[in-house]
mmCIF file of C-alpha atoms in Angstrom:
data_model
loop_
_atom_site.group_PDB
_atom_site.id
_atom_site.type_symbol
_atom_site.label_atom_id
_atom_site.label_comp_id
_atom_site.label_asym_id
_atom_site.label_seq_id
_atom_site.Cartn_x
_atom_site.Cartn_y
_atom_site.Cartn_z
ATOM 1 C CA UNK A 112 -4.135 -90.440 133.799
ATOM 2 C CA UNK A 113 -0.394 -90.278 133.120
ATOM 3 C CA UNK A 114 1.217 -87.131 134.576
ATOM 4 C CA UNK A 115 3.498 -87.204 131.544
ATOM 5 C CA UNK A 116 0.527 -86.320 129.305
ATOM 6 C CA UNK A 117 -0.265 -83.295 131.468
ATOM 7 C CA UNK A 118 3.332 -82.074 131.336
ATOM 8 C CA UNK A 119 3.528 -82.686 127.585
ATOM 9 C CA UNK A 120 0.292 -80.743 127.058
ATOM 10 C CA UNK A 121 1.520 -77.790 129.119
ATOM 11 C CA UNK A 122 4.890 -77.879 127.381
ATOM 12 C CA UNK A 123 3.422 -78.135 123.888
ATOM 13 C CA UNK A 124 0.968 -75.248 124.330
ATOM 14 C CA UNK A 125 3.656 -73.119 126.015
ATOM 15 C CA UNK A 126 6.093 -73.726 123.162
ATOM 16 C CA UNK A 127 3.424 -73.025 120.557
ATOM 17 C CA UNK A 128 2.546 -69.687 122.188
ATOM 18 C CA UNK A 129 6.217 -68.717 122.434
ATOM 19 C CA UNK A 130 6.729 -69.565 118.753
ATOM 20 C CA UNK A 131 3.532 -67.845 117.599
ATOM 21 C CA UNK A 132 4.323 -64.606 119.464
ATOM 22 C CA UNK A 133 7.180 -63.425 117.188
ATOM 23 C CA UNK A 134 5.013 -64.248 114.158
ATOM 24 C CA UNK A 135 1.828 -62.484 115.246
ATOM 25 C CA UNK A 136 3.124 -59.455 117.166
ATOM 26 C CA UNK A 137 4.932 -57.847 114.172
ATOM 27 C CA UNK A 138 1.899 -58.666 112.001
ATOM 28 C CA UNK A 139 -0.482 -56.984 114.449
ATOM 29 C CA UNK A 140 1.852 -53.978 114.563
ATOM 30 C CA UNK A 141 1.994 -53.710 110.759
ATOM 31 C CA UNK A 142 -1.792 -53.929 110.571
ATOM 32 C CA UNK A 143 -1.930 -51.112 113.151
ATOM 33 C CA UNK A 144 -3.975 -53.219 115.565
ATOM 34 C CA UNK A 145 -2.953 -50.988 118.452
ATOM 35 C CA UNK A 146 -4.628 -50.615 121.836
ATOM 36 C CA UNK A 147 -6.641 -47.463 122.518
ATOM 37 C CA UNK A 148 -5.952 -46.256 126.067
ATOM 38 C CA UNK A 149 -8.641 -44.629 128.232
ATOM 39 C CA UNK A 150 -7.752 -40.976 128.886
ATOM 40 C CA UNK A 151 -9.599 -41.080 132.228
ATOM 41 C CA UNK A 152 -7.461 -43.958 133.487
ATOM 42 C CA UNK A 153 -4.048 -43.942 135.188
ATOM 43 C CA UNK A 154 -1.792 -41.506 133.352
ATOM 44 C CA UNK A 155 1.046 -44.055 133.396
ATOM 45 C CA UNK A 156 -0.972 -46.121 130.905
ATOM 46 C CA UNK A 157 -0.904 -43.467 128.192
ATOM 47 C CA UNK A 158 2.548 -44.649 127.097
ATOM 48 C CA UNK A 159 0.946 -47.998 126.209
ATOM 49 C CA UNK A 160 -1.047 -46.349 123.426
ATOM 50 C CA UNK A 161 -0.559 -48.265 120.187
ATOM 51 C CA UNK A 162 0.768 -51.478 121.787
ATOM 52 C CA UNK A 163 -0.524 -54.354 119.601
ATOM 53 C CA UNK A 164 -3.690 -55.985 120.900
ATOM 54 C CA UNK A 165 -5.748 -59.032 119.845
ATOM 55 C CA UNK A 166 -2.890 -61.183 121.129
ATOM 56 C CA UNK A 167 -5.550 -63.524 122.450
ATOM 57 C CA UNK A 168 -5.331 -65.150 119.022
ATOM 58 C CA UNK A 169 -1.952 -66.530 120.136
ATOM 59 C CA UNK A 170 -3.519 -68.069 123.251
ATOM 60 C CA UNK A 171 -6.479 -69.562 121.406
ATOM 61 C CA UNK A 172 -4.320 -71.066 118.637
ATOM 62 C CA UNK A 173 -1.809 -72.597 121.064
ATOM 63 C CA UNK A 174 -4.668 -73.946 123.174
ATOM 64 C CA UNK A 175 -6.498 -75.382 120.177
ATOM 65 C CA UNK A 176 -3.499 -77.146 118.658
ATOM 66 C CA UNK A 177 -2.397 -78.713 121.956
ATOM 67 C CA UNK A 178 -5.965 -79.711 122.858
ATOM 68 C CA UNK A 179 -6.516 -81.326 119.457
ATOM 69 C CA UNK A 180 -3.290 -83.274 119.851
ATOM 70 C CA UNK A 181 -3.786 -84.694 123.357
ATOM 71 C CA UNK A 182 -7.570 -84.818 123.924
ATOM 72 C CA UNK A 183 -10.082 -87.477 122.937
ATOM 73 C CA UNK A 184 -12.979 -86.278 120.769
ATOM 74 C CA UNK A 185 -15.710 -86.933 123.329
ATOM 75 C CA UNK A 186 -18.782 -84.873 124.251
ATOM 76 C CA UNK A 187 -16.708 -83.024 126.842
ATOM 77 C CA UNK A 188 -14.245 -82.081 124.101
ATOM 78 C CA UNK A 189 -16.950 -80.259 122.119
ATOM 79 C CA UNK A 190 -18.360 -78.475 125.162
ATOM 80 C CA UNK A 191 -14.908 -77.101 126.002
ATOM 81 C CA UNK A 192 -14.192 -76.142 122.408
ATOM 82 C CA UNK A 193 -17.504 -74.321 121.901
ATOM 83 C CA UNK A 194 -17.229 -72.491 125.222
ATOM 84 C CA UNK A 195 -13.670 -71.251 124.708
ATOM 85 C CA UNK A 196 -13.536 -70.634 120.956
ATOM 86 C CA UNK A 197 -17.147 -69.414 120.792
ATOM 87 C CA UNK A 198 -16.651 -66.770 123.457
ATOM 88 C CA UNK A 199 -13.218 -66.034 121.997
ATOM 89 C CA UNK A 200 -14.882 -65.351 118.635
ATOM 90 C CA UNK A 201 -17.251 -62.838 120.241
ATOM 91 C CA UNK A 202 -14.222 -61.153 121.789
ATOM 92 C CA UNK A 203 -12.367 -61.189 118.465
ATOM 93 C CA UNK A 204 -15.257 -59.428 116.721
ATOM 94 C CA UNK A 205 -15.366 -56.868 119.516
ATOM 95 C CA UNK A 206 -11.624 -56.191 119.184
ATOM 96 C CA UNK A 207 -11.782 -56.087 115.396
ATOM 97 C CA UNK A 208 -14.587 -53.523 115.323
ATOM 98 C CA UNK A 209 -12.824 -51.348 117.901
ATOM 99 C CA UNK A 210 -9.616 -51.259 115.887
ATOM 100 C CA UNK A 211 -10.657 -51.422 112.237
ATOM 101 C CA UNK A 212 -13.785 -49.264 112.452
ATOM 102 C CA UNK A 213 -12.351 -46.983 115.150
ATOM 103 C CA UNK A 214 -15.311 -47.606 117.464
ATOM 104 C CA UNK A 215 -14.035 -47.315 121.009
ATOM 105 C CA UNK A 216 -16.720 -49.623 122.389
ATOM 106 C CA UNK A 217 -16.556 -52.299 119.664
ATOM 107 C CA UNK A 218 -19.701 -54.412 119.637
ATOM 108 C CA UNK A 219 -22.713 -52.816 121.276
ATOM 109 C CA UNK A 220 -23.711 -54.256 124.660
ATOM 110 C CA UNK A 221 -26.702 -55.997 123.064
ATOM 111 C CA UNK A 222 -24.572 -57.504 120.282
ATOM 112 C CA UNK A 223 -21.969 -58.818 122.728
ATOM 113 C CA UNK A 224 -24.631 -60.268 125.024
ATOM 114 C CA UNK A 225 -26.372 -61.880 122.048
ATOM 115 C CA UNK A 226 -23.125 -63.560 120.975
ATOM 116 C CA UNK A 227 -22.417 -64.817 124.488
ATOM 117 C CA UNK A 228 -26.006 -66.032 124.838
ATOM 118 C CA UNK A 229 -25.793 -67.926 121.530
ATOM 119 C CA UNK A 230 -22.741 -69.945 122.556
ATOM 120 C CA UNK A 231 -24.096 -70.433 126.091
ATOM 121 C CA UNK A 232 -27.232 -71.993 124.597
ATOM 122 C CA UNK A 233 -25.124 -74.282 122.384
ATOM 123 C CA UNK A 234 -23.214 -75.400 125.503
ATOM 124 C CA UNK A 235 -26.538 -76.065 127.295
ATOM 125 C CA UNK A 236 -27.758 -78.189 124.376
ATOM 126 C CA UNK A 237 -24.527 -80.208 124.355
ATOM 127 C CA UNK A 238 -24.684 -80.737 128.133
ATOM 128 C CA UNK A 239 -28.312 -81.858 127.944
ATOM 129 C CA UNK A 240 -27.648 -84.313 125.104
ATOM 130 C CA UNK A 241 -24.763 -85.917 126.986
ATOM 131 C CA UNK A 242 -26.937 -86.406 130.082
ATOM 132 C CA UNK A 243 -24.915 -84.013 132.229
ATOM 133 C CA UNK A 244 -25.992 -83.956 135.872
ATOM 134 C CA UNK A 245 -28.160 -81.004 136.868
ATOM 135 C CA UNK A 246 -27.222 -81.350 140.532
ATOM 136 C CA UNK A 247 -25.034 -78.770 142.260
ATOM 137 C CA UNK A 248 -22.618 -79.846 144.989
ATOM 138 C CA UNK A 249 -21.935 -77.656 148.034
ATOM 139 C CA UNK A 250 -18.143 -77.156 148.350
ATOM 140 C CA UNK A 251 -16.526 -78.879 151.331
ATOM 141 C CA UNK A 252 -19.577 -81.050 152.041
ATOM 142 C CA UNK A 253 -21.341 -84.107 150.669
ATOM 143 C CA UNK A 254 -24.523 -82.097 150.130
ATOM 144 C CA UNK A 255 -26.001 -81.456 146.716
ATOM 145 C CA UNK A 256 -29.278 -80.244 145.287
ATOM 146 C CA UNK A 257 -30.828 -80.845 141.883
ATOM 147 C CA UNK A 258 -31.867 -77.762 139.918
ATOM 148 C CA UNK A 259 -33.582 -79.726 137.150
ATOM 149 C CA UNK A 260 -34.217 -77.562 134.087
ATOM 150 C CA UNK A 261 -33.179 -74.462 136.029
ATOM 151 C CA UNK A 262 -29.623 -75.801 135.838
ATOM 152 C CA UNK A 263 -29.380 -74.600 132.242
ATOM 153 C CA UNK A 264 -30.300 -71.068 133.288
ATOM 154 C CA UNK A 265 -27.572 -71.474 135.909
ATOM 155 C CA UNK A 266 -25.134 -72.491 133.140
ATOM 156 C CA UNK A 267 -25.905 -69.322 131.172
ATOM 157 C CA UNK A 268 -25.400 -67.199 134.295
ATOM 158 C CA UNK A 269 -22.078 -68.922 135.063
ATOM 159 C CA UNK A 270 -20.802 -68.383 131.530
ATOM 160 C CA UNK A 271 -21.842 -64.734 131.440
ATOM 161 C CA UNK A 272 -20.476 -63.992 134.910
ATOM 162 C CA UNK A 273 -17.175 -65.837 134.437
ATOM 163 C CA UNK A 274 -16.361 -64.514 130.965
ATOM 164 C CA UNK A 275 -17.154 -60.916 131.906
ATOM 165 C CA UNK A 276 -15.378 -61.002 135.272
ATOM 166 C CA UNK A 277 -12.282 -62.435 133.579
ATOM 167 C CA UNK A 278 -12.605 -59.685 130.972
ATOM 168 C CA UNK A 279 -12.632 -57.014 133.719
ATOM 169 C CA UNK A 280 -9.399 -58.472 135.113
ATOM 170 C CA UNK A 281 -7.524 -57.826 131.856
ATOM 171 C CA UNK A 282 -6.254 -54.334 132.586
ATOM 172 C CA UNK A 283 -2.593 -54.544 133.614
ATOM 173 C CA UNK A 284 0.459 -56.154 132.042
ATOM 174 C CA UNK A 285 0.467 -59.850 132.936
ATOM 175 C CA UNK A 286 -2.436 -59.618 135.393
ATOM 176 C CA UNK A 287 -4.927 -61.858 133.613
ATOM 177 C CA UNK A 288 -2.320 -64.170 132.076
ATOM 178 C CA UNK A 289 -0.907 -64.910 135.537
ATOM 179 C CA UNK A 290 -4.175 -65.230 137.439
ATOM 180 C CA UNK A 291 -5.762 -67.404 134.748
ATOM 181 C CA UNK A 292 -2.708 -69.702 134.703
ATOM 182 C CA UNK A 293 -3.142 -70.149 138.463
ATOM 183 C CA UNK A 294 -6.893 -70.825 138.165
ATOM 184 C CA UNK A 295 -6.462 -73.351 135.345
ATOM 185 C CA UNK A 296 -3.585 -74.965 137.205
ATOM 186 C CA UNK A 297 -5.938 -75.563 140.131
ATOM 187 C CA UNK A 298 -8.615 -76.942 137.816
ATOM 188 C CA UNK A 299 -6.085 -79.269 136.194
ATOM 189 C CA UNK A 300 -5.663 -80.891 139.620
ATOM 190 C CA UNK A 301 -9.381 -80.754 140.437
ATOM 191 C CA UNK A 302 -10.312 -82.343 137.093
ATOM 192 C CA UNK A 303 -7.690 -85.033 137.651
ATOM 193 C CA UNK A 304 -9.179 -85.813 141.063
ATOM 194 C CA UNK A 305 -12.597 -86.559 139.495
ATOM 195 C CA UNK A 306 -11.201 -88.293 136.388
ATOM 196 C CA UNK A 307 -12.458 -85.710 133.879
ATOM 197 C CA UNK A 308 -9.841 -86.436 131.218
ATOM 198 C CA UNK A 309 -10.759 -83.773 128.648
ATOM 199 C CA UNK A 310 -11.005 -81.101 131.334
ATOM 200 C CA UNK A 311 -7.538 -82.078 132.575
ATOM 201 C CA UNK A 312 -6.059 -81.775 129.090
ATOM 202 C CA UNK A 313 -7.914 -78.540 128.335
ATOM 203 C CA UNK A 314 -6.862 -76.908 131.615
ATOM 204 C CA UNK A 315 -3.253 -78.005 131.122
ATOM 205 C CA UNK A 316 -3.272 -76.676 127.557
ATOM 206 C CA UNK A 317 -4.630 -73.340 128.789
ATOM 207 C CA UNK A 318 -1.949 -73.130 131.498
ATOM 208 C CA UNK A 319 0.783 -73.553 128.884
ATOM 209 C CA UNK A 320 -0.857 -71.157 126.418
ATOM 210 C CA UNK A 321 -1.297 -68.271 128.873
ATOM 211 C CA UNK A 322 2.178 -68.762 130.360
ATOM 212 C CA UNK A 323 3.636 -68.712 126.846
ATOM 213 C CA UNK A 324 1.676 -65.520 126.173
ATOM 214 C CA UNK A 325 2.952 -64.078 129.466
ATOM 215 C CA UNK A 326 6.458 -64.126 127.984
ATOM 216 C CA UNK A 327 5.308 -61.239 125.753
ATOM 217 C CA UNK A 328 2.641 -59.774 128.059
ATOM 218 C CA UNK A 329 4.680 -59.318 131.259
ATOM 219 C CA UNK A 330 5.519 -55.708 132.136
ATOM 220 C CA UNK A 331 6.336 -53.885 129.927
ATOM 221 C CA UNK A 332 3.904 -55.705 127.619
ATOM 222 C CA UNK A 333 4.777 -56.160 123.966
ATOM 223 C CA UNK A 334 1.209 -57.259 123.224
ATOM 224 C CA UNK A 335 -2.204 -57.252 124.912
ATOM 225 C CA UNK A 336 -4.622 -60.176 124.672
ATOM 226 C CA UNK A 337 -7.783 -58.132 124.099
ATOM 227 C CA UNK A 338 -11.295 -59.536 124.395
ATOM 228 C CA UNK A 339 -10.411 -62.374 122.020
ATOM 229 C CA UNK A 340 -8.285 -63.808 124.792
ATOM 230 C CA UNK A 341 -10.119 -62.747 127.945
ATOM 231 C CA UNK A 342 -13.591 -63.881 126.841
ATOM 232 C CA UNK A 343 -12.168 -67.152 125.485
ATOM 233 C CA UNK A 344 -10.371 -67.803 128.776
ATOM 234 C CA UNK A 345 -13.519 -67.011 130.751
ATOM 235 C CA UNK A 346 -15.733 -69.233 128.620
ATOM 236 C CA UNK A 347 -13.287 -72.121 128.926
ATOM 237 C CA UNK A 348 -12.948 -71.710 132.688
ATOM 238 C CA UNK A 349 -16.729 -71.825 133.145
ATOM 239 C CA UNK A 350 -16.976 -74.963 131.004
ATOM 240 C CA UNK A 351 -14.286 -76.773 133.008
ATOM 241 C CA UNK A 352 -16.062 -75.896 136.267
ATOM 242 C CA UNK A 353 -19.327 -77.351 134.949
ATOM 243 C CA UNK A 354 -17.828 -80.545 133.534
ATOM 244 C CA UNK A 355 -15.976 -81.258 136.767
ATOM 245 C CA UNK A 356 -19.137 -80.397 138.778
ATOM 246 C CA UNK A 357 -17.124 -77.738 140.613
ATOM 247 C CA UNK A 358 -19.467 -74.876 139.723
ATOM 248 C CA UNK A 359 -19.406 -73.336 143.203
ATOM 249 C CA UNK A 360 -15.709 -74.095 143.758
ATOM 250 C CA UNK A 361 -15.125 -71.798 140.771
ATOM 251 C CA UNK A 362 -16.186 -68.867 142.957
ATOM 252 C CA UNK A 363 -13.255 -69.641 145.267
ATOM 253 C CA UNK A 364 -10.599 -70.555 142.688
ATOM 254 C CA UNK A 365 -11.627 -67.609 140.534
ATOM 255 C CA UNK A 366 -11.977 -65.293 143.531
ATOM 256 C CA UNK A 367 -9.756 -62.614 141.979
ATOM 257 C CA UNK A 368 -12.124 -62.415 139.008
ATOM 258 C CA UNK A 369 -15.111 -62.255 141.388
ATOM 259 C CA UNK A 370 -13.545 -59.330 143.276
ATOM 260 C CA UNK A 371 -12.876 -57.507 140.030
ATOM 261 C CA UNK A 372 -16.501 -57.843 138.904
ATOM 262 C CA UNK A 373 -17.890 -56.926 142.333
ATOM 263 C CA UNK A 374 -15.785 -53.761 142.371
ATOM 264 C CA UNK A 375 -17.368 -52.665 139.088
ATOM 265 C CA UNK A 376 -20.901 -53.486 140.315
ATOM 266 C CA UNK A 377 -20.322 -51.644 143.613
ATOM 267 C CA UNK A 378 -18.824 -48.624 141.847
ATOM 268 C CA UNK A 379 -21.642 -48.296 139.323
ATOM 269 C CA UNK A 380 -24.394 -48.912 141.884
ATOM 270 C CA UNK A 381 -22.951 -46.428 144.377
ATOM 271 C CA UNK A 382 -22.568 -43.732 141.739
ATOM 272 C CA UNK A 383 -26.122 -44.197 140.443
ATOM 273 C CA UNK A 384 -27.742 -44.286 143.896
ATOM 274 C CA UNK A 385 -25.597 -41.806 145.839
ATOM 275 C CA UNK A 386 -23.632 -39.952 143.175
ATOM 276 C CA UNK A 387 -20.429 -41.052 144.918
ATOM 277 C CA UNK A 388 -17.679 -43.495 143.982
ATOM 278 C CA UNK A 389 -16.432 -46.123 146.434
ATOM 279 C CA UNK A 390 -13.139 -46.708 144.610
ATOM 280 C CA UNK A 391 -10.836 -44.239 142.916
ATOM 281 C CA UNK A 392 -11.428 -46.252 139.746
ATOM 282 C CA UNK A 393 -12.831 -49.655 138.881
ATOM 283 C CA UNK A 394 -12.069 -52.472 138.236
ATOM 284 C CA UNK A 395 -10.308 -52.575 141.581
ATOM 285 C CA UNK A 396 -6.776 -53.107 140.216
ATOM 286 C CA UNK A 397 -6.899 -49.493 138.961
ATOM 287 C CA UNK A 398 -7.892 -48.313 142.451
ATOM 288 C CA UNK A 399 -4.607 -49.650 143.834
ATOM 289 C CA UNK A 400 -2.664 -48.054 140.994
ATOM 290 C CA UNK A 401 -4.220 -44.663 141.701
ATOM 291 C CA UNK A 402 -3.435 -45.214 145.383
ATOM 292 C CA UNK A 403 0.265 -45.159 144.520
ATOM 293 C CA UNK A 404 1.043 -48.831 143.936
ATOM 294 C CA UNK A 405 3.301 -49.645 140.997
ATOM 295 C CA UNK A 406 1.758 -51.728 138.244
ATOM 296 C CA UNK A 407 4.096 -54.621 139.000
ATOM 297 C CA UNK A 408 3.189 -54.512 142.723
ATOM 298 C CA UNK A 409 -0.529 -54.699 141.914
ATOM 299 C CA UNK A 410 -0.010 -57.607 139.528
ATOM 300 C CA UNK A 411 2.192 -59.677 141.834
ATOM 301 C CA UNK A 412 -0.134 -59.045 144.794
ATOM 302 C CA UNK A 413 -3.107 -60.272 142.769
ATOM 303 C CA UNK A 414 -1.095 -63.332 141.710
ATOM 304 C CA UNK A 415 -0.366 -64.129 145.364
ATOM 305 C CA UNK A 416 -4.042 -63.739 146.263
ATOM 306 C CA UNK A 417 -4.876 -65.987 143.309
ATOM 307 C CA UNK A 418 -2.479 -68.675 144.599
ATOM 308 C CA UNK A 419 -4.008 -68.550 148.080
ATOM 309 C CA UNK A 420 -7.570 -68.813 146.732
ATOM 310 C CA UNK A 421 -6.558 -71.638 144.381
ATOM 311 C CA UNK A 422 -5.075 -73.551 147.327
ATOM 312 C CA UNK A 423 -8.288 -73.065 149.321
ATOM 313 C CA UNK A 424 -10.291 -74.202 146.293
ATOM 314 C CA UNK A 425 -8.204 -77.371 146.014
ATOM 315 C CA UNK A 426 -8.844 -78.225 149.672
ATOM 316 C CA UNK A 427 -12.546 -77.433 149.494
ATOM 317 C CA UNK A 428 -12.851 -79.312 146.191
ATOM 318 C CA UNK A 429 -11.276 -82.315 147.920
ATOM 319 C CA UNK A 430 -8.464 -82.614 145.400
ATOM 320 C CA UNK A 431 -6.177 -83.796 148.227
#
């Protein structure tokens, strides 16, 4: 695959996001689509109250337009589109209900899970029809094992876990935009190494889209992505990992997201079983904030960790 196509895809989606930002941000502000800030969170976040959210629309539009332009309309194309836009739609509905109907929790847990399950099942059907391998490779080795029909249950678990862990990571200015750009950058290289053309184009388009969004989302953020962006990013990342057969490598490349989810699980479990909290606040990025770290220090540290994990993932995934 021509490297020029990858660079053009990144450039096109970046430019689209940068151009869409000044159009959507004032519109979101006029429509009073402002973020509601948790009163039990870091007090420094209270000044963010009312900052426009649902900026994930910018990411999804830039991604879609660039992907449509440079990708071939193969089976992989539809899997990636359903995974990212489908989960993004669930996130959009969640954001919309929170803001318009003034319901702090948006969709109920059952409604959100039902939406994610629906699009996960559609992805499973598409994978089955295209004869996608049900074998799982062990990172760093030549070993693999075939899950048979259980692979599709594995797909659902991957999509749920990835989308929700990515969603947990979206809590500080630029945190998710930066870490997701790093993860998709790694998967651009990994997909290229196994000749998965659509996954290369999709990952490159996502890199450009989230970096373009970062122009407006870096501290101090002018707009937040909301669930429309975070769930769409998570769904797309899971789909790329499956199409490249790097399902377990995703755990390494997306290690920051894994840590964020584990911190929530540990916190909730500890409080229910012992009545005590392990962290000052979860997800874990808030723990560091409440420990005295500046928001920018937390974000840049997580970016660095993301780079290190991405590099390990590239070596383990045999991209070099």
